[in-house]
CSV table of C-alpha atoms in Angstrom, one decimal:
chain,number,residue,atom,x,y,z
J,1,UNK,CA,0.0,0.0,0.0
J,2,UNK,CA,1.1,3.3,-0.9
J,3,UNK,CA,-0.2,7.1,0.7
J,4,UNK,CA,0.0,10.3,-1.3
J,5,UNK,CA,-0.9,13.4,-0.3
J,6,UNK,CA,-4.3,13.9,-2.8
J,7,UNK,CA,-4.2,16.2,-5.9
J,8,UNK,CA,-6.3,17.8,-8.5
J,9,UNK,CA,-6.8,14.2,-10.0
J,10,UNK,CA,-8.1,12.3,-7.0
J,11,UNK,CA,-10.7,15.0,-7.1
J,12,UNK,CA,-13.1,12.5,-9.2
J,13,UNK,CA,-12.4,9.9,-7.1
J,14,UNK,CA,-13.4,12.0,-3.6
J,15,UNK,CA,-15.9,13.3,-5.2
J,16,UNK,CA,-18.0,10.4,-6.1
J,17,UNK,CA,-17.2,8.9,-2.6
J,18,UNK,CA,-16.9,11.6,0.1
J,19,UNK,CA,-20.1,12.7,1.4
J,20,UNK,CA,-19.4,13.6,4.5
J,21,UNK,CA,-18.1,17.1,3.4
J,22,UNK,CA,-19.4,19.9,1.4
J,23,UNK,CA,-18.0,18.9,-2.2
J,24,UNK,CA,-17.2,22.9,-2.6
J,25,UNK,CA,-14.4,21.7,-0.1
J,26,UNK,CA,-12.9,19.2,-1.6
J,27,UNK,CA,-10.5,20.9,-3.7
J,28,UNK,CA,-9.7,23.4,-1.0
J,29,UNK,CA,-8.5,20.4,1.1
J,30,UNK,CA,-6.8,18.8,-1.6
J,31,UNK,CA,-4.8,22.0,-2.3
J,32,UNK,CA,-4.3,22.7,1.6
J,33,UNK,CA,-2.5,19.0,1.5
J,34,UNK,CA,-5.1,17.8,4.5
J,35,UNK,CA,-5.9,14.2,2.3
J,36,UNK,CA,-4.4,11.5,2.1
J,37,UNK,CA,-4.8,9.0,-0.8
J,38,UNK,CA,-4.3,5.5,-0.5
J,39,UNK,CA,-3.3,3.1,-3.2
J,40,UNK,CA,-2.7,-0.3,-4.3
J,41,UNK,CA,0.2,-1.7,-5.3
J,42,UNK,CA,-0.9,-1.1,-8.8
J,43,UNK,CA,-2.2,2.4,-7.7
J,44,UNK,CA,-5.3,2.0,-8.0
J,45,UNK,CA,-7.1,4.2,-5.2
J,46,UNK,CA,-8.9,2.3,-2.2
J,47,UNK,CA,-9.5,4.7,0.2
J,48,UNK,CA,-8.4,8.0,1.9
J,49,UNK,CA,-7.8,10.1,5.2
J,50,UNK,CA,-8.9,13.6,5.5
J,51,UNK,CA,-7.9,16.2,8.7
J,52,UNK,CA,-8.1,19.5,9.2
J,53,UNK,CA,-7.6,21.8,12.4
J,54,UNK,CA,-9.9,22.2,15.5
J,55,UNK,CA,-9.6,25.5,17.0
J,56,UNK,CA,-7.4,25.8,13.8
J,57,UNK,CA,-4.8,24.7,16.2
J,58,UNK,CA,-4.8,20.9,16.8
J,59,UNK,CA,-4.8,18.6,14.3
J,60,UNK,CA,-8.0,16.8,13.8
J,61,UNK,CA,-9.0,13.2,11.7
J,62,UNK,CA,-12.2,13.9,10.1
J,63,UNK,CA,-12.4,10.7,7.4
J,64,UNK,CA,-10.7,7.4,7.1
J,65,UNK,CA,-12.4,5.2,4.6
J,66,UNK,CA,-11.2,2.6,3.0
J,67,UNK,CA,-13.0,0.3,0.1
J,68,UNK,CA,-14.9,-2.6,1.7
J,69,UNK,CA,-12.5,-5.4,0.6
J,70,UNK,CA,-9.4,-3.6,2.2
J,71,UNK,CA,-11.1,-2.9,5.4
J,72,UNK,CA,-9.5,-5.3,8.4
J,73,UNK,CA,-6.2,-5.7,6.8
J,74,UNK,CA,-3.9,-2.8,8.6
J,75,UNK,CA,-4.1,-0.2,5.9
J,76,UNK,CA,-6.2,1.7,8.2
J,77,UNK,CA,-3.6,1.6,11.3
J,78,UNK,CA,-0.6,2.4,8.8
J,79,UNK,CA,-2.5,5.5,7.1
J,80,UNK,CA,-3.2,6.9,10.7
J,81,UNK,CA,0.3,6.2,12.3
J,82,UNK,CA,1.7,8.0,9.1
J,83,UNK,CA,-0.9,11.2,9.2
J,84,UNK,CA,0.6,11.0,13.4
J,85,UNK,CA,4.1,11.1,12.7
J,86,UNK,CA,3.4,13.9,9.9
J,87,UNK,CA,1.8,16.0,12.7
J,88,UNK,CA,5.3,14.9,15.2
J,89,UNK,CA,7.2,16.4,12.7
J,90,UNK,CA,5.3,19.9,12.1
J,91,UNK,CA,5.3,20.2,16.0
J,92,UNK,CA,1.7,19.2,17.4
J,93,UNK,CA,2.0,17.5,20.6
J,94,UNK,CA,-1.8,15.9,20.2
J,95,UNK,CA,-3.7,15.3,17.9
J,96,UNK,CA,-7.5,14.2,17.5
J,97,UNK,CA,-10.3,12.6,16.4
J,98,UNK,CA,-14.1,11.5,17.1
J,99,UNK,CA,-16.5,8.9,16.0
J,100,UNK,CA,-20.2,7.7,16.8
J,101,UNK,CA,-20.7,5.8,20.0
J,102,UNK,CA,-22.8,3.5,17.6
J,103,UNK,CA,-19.9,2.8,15.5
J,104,UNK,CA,-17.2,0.3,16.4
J,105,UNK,CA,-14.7,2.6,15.2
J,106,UNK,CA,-13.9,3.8,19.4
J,107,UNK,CA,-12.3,0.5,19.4
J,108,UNK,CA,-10.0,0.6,16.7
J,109,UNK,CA,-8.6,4.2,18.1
J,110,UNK,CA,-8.2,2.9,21.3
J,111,UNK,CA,-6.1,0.4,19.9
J,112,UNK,CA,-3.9,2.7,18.8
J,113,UNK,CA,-3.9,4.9,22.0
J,114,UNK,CA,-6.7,7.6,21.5
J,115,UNK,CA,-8.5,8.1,24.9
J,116,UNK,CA,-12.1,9.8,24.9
J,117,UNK,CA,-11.6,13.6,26.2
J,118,UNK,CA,-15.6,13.9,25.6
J,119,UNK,CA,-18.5,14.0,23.5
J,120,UNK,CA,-21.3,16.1,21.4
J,121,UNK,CA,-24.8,15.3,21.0
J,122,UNK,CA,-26.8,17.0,18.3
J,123,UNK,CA,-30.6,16.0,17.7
J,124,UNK,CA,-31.1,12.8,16.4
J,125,UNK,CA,-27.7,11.9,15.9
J,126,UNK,CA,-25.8,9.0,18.1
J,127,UNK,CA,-23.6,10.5,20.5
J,128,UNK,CA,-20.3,11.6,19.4
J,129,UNK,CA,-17.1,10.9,20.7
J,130,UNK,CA,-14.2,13.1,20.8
J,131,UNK,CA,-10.8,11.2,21.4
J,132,UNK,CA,-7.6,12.6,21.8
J,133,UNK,CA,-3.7,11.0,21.0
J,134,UNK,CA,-0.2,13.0,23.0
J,135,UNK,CA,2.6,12.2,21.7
J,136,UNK,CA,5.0,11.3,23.9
């Protein structure tokens, strides 16, 4: 597996696959270098991470998604630790992330040494959890 940092022609790709931000800001991540594209050994895209700031101060995971028949195989885990040691390096001493309480994602952070630093609940919407990372 390979990770680039997403251009102008991974824009189709988002596009068509990330709904879970407005697609007006799609190319203003891509050109701020906040995604992450993952490939296949043949480079074939199957999946990406997105971040951006919270309090435009702290870095913050907003998207990992992976194609359904690379899920459970590490690629997850080895796009995170890379986006973590990216922060390291630019100075961040935490970084962080959040995910619904209904979704088994908590466990996988946890695995990798997120804590929960609390939560937001919006109308009918399962609670979300905010988890946090220090580097040591």
């Amino acid at each position: 597996m390979q990770i680039a940092v997403a251009t102008n022609a991974d824009y189709a790709y988002l596009q068509v696959r990330d709904h879970h931000v407005l697609q007006s800001l799609i190319l203003k991540k891509i050109n701020d270098q906040e995604i992450y594209m993952l490939r296949d050994e043949n480079e074939n895209n199957i999946g990406w991470m997105r971040f951006g700031y919270f309090w435009d101060n702290t870095p913050f995971m907003n998207m990992l998604w992976l194609e359904e028949q690379y899920r459970g195989q590490g690629f997850g885990k080895h796009v995170v630790l890379y986006w973590e040691k990216e922060m390291r390096n630019k100075g961040f001493k935490v970084v962080m992330t959040s995910t619904s309480a209904s979704e088994e994602a908590q466990h996988f952070y946890r695995k990798l040494g997120y804590r929960d630093a609390g939560c937001l609940l919006l109308d009918n919407e399962p609670l979300e959890m905010i988890m946090t990372k220090k580097f040591k």
